[in-house]
mmCIF file of C-alpha atoms in Angstrom:
data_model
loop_
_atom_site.group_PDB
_atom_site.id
_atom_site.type_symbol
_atom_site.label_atom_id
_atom_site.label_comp_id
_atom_site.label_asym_id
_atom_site.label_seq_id
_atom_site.Cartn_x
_atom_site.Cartn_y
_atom_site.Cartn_z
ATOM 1 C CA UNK A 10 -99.308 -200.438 19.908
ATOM 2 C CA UNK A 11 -97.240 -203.226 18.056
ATOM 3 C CA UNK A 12 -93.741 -201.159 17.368
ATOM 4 C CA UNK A 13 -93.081 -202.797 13.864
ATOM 5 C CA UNK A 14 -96.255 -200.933 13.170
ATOM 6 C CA UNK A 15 -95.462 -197.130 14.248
ATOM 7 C CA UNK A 16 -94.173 -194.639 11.948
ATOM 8 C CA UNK A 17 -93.895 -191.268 12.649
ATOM 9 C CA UNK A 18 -92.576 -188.517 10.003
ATOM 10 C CA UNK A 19 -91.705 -185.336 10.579
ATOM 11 C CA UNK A 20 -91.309 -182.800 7.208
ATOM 12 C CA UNK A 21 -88.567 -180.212 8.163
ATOM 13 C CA UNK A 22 -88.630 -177.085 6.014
ATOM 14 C CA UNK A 23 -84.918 -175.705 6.122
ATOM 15 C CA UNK A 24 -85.844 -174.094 2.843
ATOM 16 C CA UNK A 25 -83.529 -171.291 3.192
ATOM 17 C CA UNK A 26 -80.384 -173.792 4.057
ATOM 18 C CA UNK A 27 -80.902 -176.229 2.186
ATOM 19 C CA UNK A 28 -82.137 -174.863 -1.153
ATOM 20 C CA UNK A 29 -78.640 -175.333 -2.661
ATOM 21 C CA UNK A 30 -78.448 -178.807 -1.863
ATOM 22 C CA UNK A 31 -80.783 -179.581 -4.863
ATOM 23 C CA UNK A 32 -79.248 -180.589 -8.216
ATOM 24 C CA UNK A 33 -81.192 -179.015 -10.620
ATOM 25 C CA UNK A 34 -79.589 -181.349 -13.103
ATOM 26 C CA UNK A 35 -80.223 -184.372 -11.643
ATOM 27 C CA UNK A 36 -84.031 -184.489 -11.740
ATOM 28 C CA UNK A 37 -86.172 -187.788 -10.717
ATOM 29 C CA UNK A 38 -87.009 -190.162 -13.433
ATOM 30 C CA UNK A 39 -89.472 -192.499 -11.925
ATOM 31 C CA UNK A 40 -89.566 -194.585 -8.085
ATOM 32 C CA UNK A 41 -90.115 -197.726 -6.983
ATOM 33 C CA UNK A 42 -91.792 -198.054 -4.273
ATOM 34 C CA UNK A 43 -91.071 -201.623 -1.958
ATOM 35 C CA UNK A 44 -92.860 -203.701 0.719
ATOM 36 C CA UNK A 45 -89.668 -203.925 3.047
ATOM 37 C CA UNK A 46 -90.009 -207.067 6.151
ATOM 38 C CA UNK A 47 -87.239 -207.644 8.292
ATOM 39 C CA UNK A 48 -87.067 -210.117 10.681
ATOM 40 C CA UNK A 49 -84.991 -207.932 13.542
ATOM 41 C CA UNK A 50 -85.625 -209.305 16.524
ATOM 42 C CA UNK A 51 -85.004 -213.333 16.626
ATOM 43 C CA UNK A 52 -87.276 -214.157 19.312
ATOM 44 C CA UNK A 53 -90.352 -212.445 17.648
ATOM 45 C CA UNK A 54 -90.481 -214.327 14.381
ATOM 46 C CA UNK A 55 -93.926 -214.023 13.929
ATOM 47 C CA UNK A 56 -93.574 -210.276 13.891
ATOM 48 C CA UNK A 57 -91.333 -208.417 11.592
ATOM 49 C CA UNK A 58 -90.246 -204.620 10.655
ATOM 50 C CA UNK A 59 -92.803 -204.029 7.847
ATOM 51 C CA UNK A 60 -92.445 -200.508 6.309
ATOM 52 C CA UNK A 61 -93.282 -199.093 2.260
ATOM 53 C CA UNK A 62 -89.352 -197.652 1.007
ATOM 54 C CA UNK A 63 -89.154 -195.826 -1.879
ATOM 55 C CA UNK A 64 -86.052 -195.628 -4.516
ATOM 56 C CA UNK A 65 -85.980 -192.865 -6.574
ATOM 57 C CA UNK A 66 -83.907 -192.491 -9.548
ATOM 58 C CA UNK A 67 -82.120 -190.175 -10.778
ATOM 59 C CA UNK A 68 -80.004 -189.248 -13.742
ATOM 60 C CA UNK A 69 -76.186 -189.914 -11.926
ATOM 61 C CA UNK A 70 -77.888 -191.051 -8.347
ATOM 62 C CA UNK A 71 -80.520 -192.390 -6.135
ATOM 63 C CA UNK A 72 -82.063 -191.930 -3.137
ATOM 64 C CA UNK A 73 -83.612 -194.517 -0.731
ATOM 65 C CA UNK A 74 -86.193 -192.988 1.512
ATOM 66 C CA UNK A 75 -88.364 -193.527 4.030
ATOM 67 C CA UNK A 76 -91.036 -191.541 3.292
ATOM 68 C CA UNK A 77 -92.645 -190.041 -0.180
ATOM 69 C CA UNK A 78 -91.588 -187.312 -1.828
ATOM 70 C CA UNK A 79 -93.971 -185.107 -2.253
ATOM 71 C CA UNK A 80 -94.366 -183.592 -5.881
ATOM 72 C CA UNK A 81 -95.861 -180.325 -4.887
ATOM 73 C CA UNK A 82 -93.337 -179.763 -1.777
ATOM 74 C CA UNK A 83 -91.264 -176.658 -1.666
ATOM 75 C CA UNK A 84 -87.698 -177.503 -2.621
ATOM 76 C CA UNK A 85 -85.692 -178.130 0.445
ATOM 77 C CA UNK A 86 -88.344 -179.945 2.012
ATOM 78 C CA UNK A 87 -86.709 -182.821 4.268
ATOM 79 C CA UNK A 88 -88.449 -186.210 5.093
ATOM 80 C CA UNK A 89 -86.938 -187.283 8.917
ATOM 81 C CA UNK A 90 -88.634 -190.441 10.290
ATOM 82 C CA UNK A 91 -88.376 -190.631 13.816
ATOM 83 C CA UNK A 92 -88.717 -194.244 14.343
ATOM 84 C CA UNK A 93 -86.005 -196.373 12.618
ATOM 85 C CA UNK A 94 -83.149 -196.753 15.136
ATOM 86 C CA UNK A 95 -83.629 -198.840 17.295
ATOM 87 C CA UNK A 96 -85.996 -200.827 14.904
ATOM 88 C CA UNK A 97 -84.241 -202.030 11.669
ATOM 89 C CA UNK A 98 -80.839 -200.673 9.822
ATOM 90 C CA UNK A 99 -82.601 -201.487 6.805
ATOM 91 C CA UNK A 100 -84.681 -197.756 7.714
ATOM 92 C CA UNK A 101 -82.903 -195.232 6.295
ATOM 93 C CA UNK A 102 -82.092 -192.279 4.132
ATOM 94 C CA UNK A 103 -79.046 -193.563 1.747
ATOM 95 C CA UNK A 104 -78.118 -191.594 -1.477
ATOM 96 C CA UNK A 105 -76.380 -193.648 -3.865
ATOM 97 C CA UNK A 106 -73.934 -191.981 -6.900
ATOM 98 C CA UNK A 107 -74.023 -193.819 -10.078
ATOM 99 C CA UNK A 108 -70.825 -194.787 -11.929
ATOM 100 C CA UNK A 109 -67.977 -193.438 -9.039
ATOM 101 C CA UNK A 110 -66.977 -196.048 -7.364
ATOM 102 C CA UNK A 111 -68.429 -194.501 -4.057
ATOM 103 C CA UNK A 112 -70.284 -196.727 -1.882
ATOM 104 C CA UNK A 113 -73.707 -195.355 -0.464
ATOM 105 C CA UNK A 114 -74.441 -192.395 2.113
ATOM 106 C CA UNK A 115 -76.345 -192.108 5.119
ATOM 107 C CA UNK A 116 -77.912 -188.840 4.969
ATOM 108 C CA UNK A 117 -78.991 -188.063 8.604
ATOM 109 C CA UNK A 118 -80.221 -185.066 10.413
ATOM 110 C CA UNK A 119 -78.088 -184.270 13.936
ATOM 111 C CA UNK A 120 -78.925 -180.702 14.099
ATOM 112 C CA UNK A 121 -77.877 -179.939 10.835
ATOM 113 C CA UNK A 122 -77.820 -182.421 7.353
ATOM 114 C CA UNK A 123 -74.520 -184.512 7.439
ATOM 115 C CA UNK A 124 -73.284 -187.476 5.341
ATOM 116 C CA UNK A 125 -72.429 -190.807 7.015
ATOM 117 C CA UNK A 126 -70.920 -193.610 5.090
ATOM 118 C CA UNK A 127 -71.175 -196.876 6.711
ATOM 119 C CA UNK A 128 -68.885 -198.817 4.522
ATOM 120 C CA UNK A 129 -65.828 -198.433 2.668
ATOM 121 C CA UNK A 130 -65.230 -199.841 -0.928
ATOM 122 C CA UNK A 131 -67.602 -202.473 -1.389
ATOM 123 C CA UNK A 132 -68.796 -203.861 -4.054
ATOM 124 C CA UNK A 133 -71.982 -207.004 -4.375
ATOM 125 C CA UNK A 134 -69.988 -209.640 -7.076
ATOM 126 C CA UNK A 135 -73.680 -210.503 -8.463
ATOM 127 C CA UNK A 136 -73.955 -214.619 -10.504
ATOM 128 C CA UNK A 137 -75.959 -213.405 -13.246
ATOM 129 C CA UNK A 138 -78.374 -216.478 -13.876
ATOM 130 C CA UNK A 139 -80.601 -217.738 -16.958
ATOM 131 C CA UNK A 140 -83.722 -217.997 -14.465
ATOM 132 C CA UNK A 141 -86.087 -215.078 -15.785
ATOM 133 C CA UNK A 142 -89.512 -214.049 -14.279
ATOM 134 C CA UNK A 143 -92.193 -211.088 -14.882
ATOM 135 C CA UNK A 144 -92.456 -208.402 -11.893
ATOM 136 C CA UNK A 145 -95.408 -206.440 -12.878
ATOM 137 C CA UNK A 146 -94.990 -206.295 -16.197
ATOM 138 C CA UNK A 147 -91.025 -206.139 -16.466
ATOM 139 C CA UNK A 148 -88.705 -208.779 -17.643
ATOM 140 C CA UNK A 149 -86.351 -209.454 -14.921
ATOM 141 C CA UNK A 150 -83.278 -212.122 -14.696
ATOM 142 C CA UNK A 151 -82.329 -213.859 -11.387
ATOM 143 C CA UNK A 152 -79.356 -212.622 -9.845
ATOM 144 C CA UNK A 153 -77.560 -214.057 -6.493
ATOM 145 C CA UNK A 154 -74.705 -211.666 -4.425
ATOM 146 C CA UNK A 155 -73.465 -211.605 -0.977
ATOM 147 C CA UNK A 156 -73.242 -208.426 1.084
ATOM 148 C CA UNK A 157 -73.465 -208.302 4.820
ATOM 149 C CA UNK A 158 -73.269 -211.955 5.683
ATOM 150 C CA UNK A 159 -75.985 -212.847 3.951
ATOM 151 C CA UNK A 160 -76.520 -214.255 0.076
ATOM 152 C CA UNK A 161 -79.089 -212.385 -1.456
ATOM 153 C CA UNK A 162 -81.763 -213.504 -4.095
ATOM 154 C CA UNK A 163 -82.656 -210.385 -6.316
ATOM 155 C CA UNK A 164 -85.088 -210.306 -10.180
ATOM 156 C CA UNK A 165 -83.291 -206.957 -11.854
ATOM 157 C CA UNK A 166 -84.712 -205.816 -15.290
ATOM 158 C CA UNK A 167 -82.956 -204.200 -18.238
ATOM 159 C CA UNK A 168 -85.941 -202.087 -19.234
ATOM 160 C CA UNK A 169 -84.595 -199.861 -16.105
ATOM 161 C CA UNK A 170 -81.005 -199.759 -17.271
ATOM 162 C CA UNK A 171 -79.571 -198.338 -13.909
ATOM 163 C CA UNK A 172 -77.236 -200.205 -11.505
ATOM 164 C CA UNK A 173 -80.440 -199.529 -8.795
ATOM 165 C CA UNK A 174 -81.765 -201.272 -5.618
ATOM 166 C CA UNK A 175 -83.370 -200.748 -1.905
ATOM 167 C CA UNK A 176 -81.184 -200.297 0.241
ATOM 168 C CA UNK A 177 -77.625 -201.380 -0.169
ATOM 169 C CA UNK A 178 -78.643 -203.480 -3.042
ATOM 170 C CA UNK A 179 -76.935 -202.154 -6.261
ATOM 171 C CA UNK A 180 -74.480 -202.803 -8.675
ATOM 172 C CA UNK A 181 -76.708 -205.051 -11.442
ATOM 173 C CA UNK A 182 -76.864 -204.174 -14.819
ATOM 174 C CA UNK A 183 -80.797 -202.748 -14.346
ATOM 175 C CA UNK A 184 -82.998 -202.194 -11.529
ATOM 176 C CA UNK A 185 -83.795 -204.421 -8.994
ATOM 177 C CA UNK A 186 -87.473 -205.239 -8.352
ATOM 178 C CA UNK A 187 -87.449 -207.600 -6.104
ATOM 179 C CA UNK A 188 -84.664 -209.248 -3.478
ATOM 180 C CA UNK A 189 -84.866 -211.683 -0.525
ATOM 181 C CA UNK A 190 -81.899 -213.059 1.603
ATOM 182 C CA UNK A 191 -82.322 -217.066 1.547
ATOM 183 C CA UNK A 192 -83.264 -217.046 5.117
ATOM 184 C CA UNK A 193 -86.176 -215.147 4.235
ATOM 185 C CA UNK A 194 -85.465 -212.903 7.384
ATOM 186 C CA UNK A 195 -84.791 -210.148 4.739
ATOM 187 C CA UNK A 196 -87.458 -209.286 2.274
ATOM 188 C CA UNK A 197 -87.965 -206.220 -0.374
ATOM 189 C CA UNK A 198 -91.164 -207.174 -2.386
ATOM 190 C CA UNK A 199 -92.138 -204.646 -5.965
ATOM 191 C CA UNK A 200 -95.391 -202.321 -5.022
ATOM 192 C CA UNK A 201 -95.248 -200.323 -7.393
ATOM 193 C CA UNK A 202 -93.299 -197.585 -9.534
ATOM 194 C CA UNK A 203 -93.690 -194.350 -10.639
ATOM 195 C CA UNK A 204 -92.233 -192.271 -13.550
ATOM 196 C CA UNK A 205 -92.339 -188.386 -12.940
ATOM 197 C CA UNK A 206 -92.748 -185.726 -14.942
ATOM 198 C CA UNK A 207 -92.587 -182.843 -12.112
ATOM 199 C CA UNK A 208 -89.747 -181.349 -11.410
ATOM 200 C CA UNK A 209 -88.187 -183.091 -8.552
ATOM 201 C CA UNK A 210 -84.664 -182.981 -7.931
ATOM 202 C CA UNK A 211 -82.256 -185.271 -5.935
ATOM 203 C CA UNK A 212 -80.284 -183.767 -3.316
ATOM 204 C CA UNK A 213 -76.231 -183.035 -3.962
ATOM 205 C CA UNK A 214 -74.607 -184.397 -0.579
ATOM 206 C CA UNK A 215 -71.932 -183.752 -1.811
ATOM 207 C CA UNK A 216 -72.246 -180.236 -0.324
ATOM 208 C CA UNK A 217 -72.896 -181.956 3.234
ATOM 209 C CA UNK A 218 -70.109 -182.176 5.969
ATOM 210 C CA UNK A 219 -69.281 -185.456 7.139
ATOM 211 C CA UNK A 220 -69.473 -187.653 9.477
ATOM 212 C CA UNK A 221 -68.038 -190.571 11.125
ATOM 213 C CA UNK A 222 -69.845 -193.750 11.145
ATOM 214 C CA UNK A 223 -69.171 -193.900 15.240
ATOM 215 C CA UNK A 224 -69.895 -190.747 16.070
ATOM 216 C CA UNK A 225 -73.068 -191.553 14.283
ATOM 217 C CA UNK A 226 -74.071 -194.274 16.412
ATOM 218 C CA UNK A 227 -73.125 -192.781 19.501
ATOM 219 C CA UNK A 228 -75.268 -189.590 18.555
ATOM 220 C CA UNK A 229 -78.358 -192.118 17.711
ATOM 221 C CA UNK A 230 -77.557 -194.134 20.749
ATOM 222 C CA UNK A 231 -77.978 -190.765 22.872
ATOM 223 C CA UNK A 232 -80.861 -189.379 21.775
ATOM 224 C CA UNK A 233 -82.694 -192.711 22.053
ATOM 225 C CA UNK A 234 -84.353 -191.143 25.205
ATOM 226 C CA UNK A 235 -86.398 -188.481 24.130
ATOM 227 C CA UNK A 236 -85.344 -188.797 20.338
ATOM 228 C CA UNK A 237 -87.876 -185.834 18.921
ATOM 229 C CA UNK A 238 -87.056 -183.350 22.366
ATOM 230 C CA UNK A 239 -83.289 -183.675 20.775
ATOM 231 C CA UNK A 240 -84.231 -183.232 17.270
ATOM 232 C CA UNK A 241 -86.302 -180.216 18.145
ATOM 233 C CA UNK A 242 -84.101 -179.000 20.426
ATOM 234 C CA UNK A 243 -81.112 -178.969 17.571
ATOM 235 C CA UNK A 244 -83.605 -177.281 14.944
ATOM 236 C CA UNK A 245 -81.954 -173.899 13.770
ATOM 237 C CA UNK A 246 -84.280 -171.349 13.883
ATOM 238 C CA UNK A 247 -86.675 -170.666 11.074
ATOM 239 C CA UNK A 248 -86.923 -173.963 10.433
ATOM 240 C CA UNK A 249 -91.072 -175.142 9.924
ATOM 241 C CA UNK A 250 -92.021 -178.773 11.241
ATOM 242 C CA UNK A 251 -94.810 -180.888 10.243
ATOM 243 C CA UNK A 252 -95.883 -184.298 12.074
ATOM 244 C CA UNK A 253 -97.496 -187.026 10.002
ATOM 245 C CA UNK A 254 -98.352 -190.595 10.155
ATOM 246 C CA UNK A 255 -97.583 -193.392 8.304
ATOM 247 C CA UNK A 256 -101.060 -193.555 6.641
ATOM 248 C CA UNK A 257 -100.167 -189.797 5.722
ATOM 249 C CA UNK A 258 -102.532 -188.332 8.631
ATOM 250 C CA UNK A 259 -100.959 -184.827 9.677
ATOM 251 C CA UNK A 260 -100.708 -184.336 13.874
ATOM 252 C CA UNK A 261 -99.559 -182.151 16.416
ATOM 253 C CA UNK A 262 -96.438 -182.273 17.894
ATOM 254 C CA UNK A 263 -98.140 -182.572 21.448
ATOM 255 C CA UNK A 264 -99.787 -185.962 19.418
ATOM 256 C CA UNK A 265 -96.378 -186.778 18.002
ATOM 257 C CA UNK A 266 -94.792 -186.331 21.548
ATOM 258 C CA UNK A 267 -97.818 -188.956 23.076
ATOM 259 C CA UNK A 268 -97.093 -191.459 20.056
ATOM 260 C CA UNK A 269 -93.071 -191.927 20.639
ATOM 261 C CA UNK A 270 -93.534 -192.117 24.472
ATOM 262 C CA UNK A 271 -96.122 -194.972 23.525
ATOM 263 C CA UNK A 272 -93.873 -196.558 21.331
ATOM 264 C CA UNK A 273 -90.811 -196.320 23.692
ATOM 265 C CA UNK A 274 -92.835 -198.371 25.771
ATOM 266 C CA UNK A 275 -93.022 -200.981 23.319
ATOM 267 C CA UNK A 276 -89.752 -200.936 22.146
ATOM 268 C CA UNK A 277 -88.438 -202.056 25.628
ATOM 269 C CA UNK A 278 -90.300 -205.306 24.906
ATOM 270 C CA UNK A 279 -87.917 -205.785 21.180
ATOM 271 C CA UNK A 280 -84.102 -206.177 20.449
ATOM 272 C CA UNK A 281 -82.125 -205.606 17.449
ATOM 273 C CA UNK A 282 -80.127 -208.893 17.520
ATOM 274 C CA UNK A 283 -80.646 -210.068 13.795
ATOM 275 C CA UNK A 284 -79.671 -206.901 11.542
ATOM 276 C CA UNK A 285 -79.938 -206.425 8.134
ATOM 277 C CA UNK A 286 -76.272 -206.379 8.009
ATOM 278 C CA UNK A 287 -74.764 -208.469 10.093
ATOM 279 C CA UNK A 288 -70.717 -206.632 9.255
ATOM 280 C CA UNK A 289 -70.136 -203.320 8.642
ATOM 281 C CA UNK A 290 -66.943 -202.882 7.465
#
């Protein structure tokens, strides 16, 4: 099994727990959804990270995800995919407050929800050029920014006027569509996006406790092993799992078990040595 490949997503139900972490008030407008490729291990150019992200935006946040959201899921309903350490840093959860100064959150599941933040007051100074280009079907201006030792390349568009983008990418004066570093070992290509009209609200993290960035990586670091065993282990009780796919095919955990032993096989064979950012601060 080729590990950029795998995905594996578990759905936690904490519904009970986590019910008041839902803004009501700050319902999704619409996602994008991106064609992420990462060139993470240097020695195996011909064979990035490739994984669908989605953005969704809210009114005063967004969140960068892993996995869908489902429309019809019960509020509280958490998306956990078990496969991005190890892989790319560019896989995660990050909520992103509009407007605060704050820079993004990790939002990470260690036996209970908690909030990481991997960097301290930054800010991407974006050049603002005249280039301008269509990304299916929006007008979008050519901006270039530095963040993480590398100069990024993004096509933002007014018609979306929120300071969005995937991953770390924020800060322009409308959503970004589209962004490349100009190695091209970083890509985030438009497939799509979405504007909803179910009721689907963002998360309020700021009701999460938090933690620190190193305690983070040690925790990560230590359940590399037998990553799902720990997560299960941790799970307070009443809480409902469900195993899927990346092609959205529901298994068993006894499946899900087989498929990360498979993939820990494969992993030994890849290194993290390029990352998506190359400082954290």
């Amino acid at each position: 099994m080729n590990t950029t490949k795998f995905s594996l997503t578990v759905i936690i139900g904490l519904f009970l727990l986590v019910q008041g972490l839902f803004a009501q008030d700050n319902q999704v407008n619409m996602f994008i959804k991106y064609d992420f490729e990462h060139i993470a291990d240097s020695t195996k150019k011909e064979d990035p990270i490739t994984r669908s992200m989605y953005l969704y935006i809210g009114n005063g946040s967004s969140f960068y995800s892993m996995a869908p959201m489902e429309k019809n899921q019960e509020q509280g309903a958490l998306h956990i995919s078990m496969d991005a350490v190890g892989q790319s840093d560019g896989l995660v959860n990050l909520y992103t407050p509009f407007g605060t100064g704050e820079s993004p959150c990790l939002v990470t599941m260690l036996g209970q929800l908690y909030k990481v933040h991997p960097n301290k007051n930054y800010k991407i100074d974006w050049a603002i050029s005249e280039e301008k280009r269509d990304i299916g079907g929006y007008a979008c201006i050519k901006a270039t920014g530095q963040f993480g030792s590398r100069t990024y390349e993004a096509w933002f568009t007014e018609e979306i006027p929120f300071p969005v983008g995937p991953w770390k990418l924020n800060g322009s004066p409308g959503a970004i569509l589209e962004a490349k570093d100009l190695t091209n070992e970083v890509r985030f290509r438009y497939a799509g996006l979405d504007k909803v009209t179910d009721k689907m609200p963002l998360m309020e993290i700021d009701k999460l406790p938090e933690l620190p960035y190193e305690k983070y990586r040690k925790a990560m670091e230590n359940s590399k092993a037998d990553k799902l065993g720990a997560m299960m282990a941790q799970l307070p009780a009443g809480a409902t799992v469900k195993f899927k796919t990346q092609d959205g095919r529901e298994i068993s955990q006894e499946q899900a078990e087989a498929l990360m032993k498979e993939n820990g096989k494969n992993k030994q064979k890849f290194q993290l040595n390029n990352p998506v950012e190359r400082t954290i601060k």
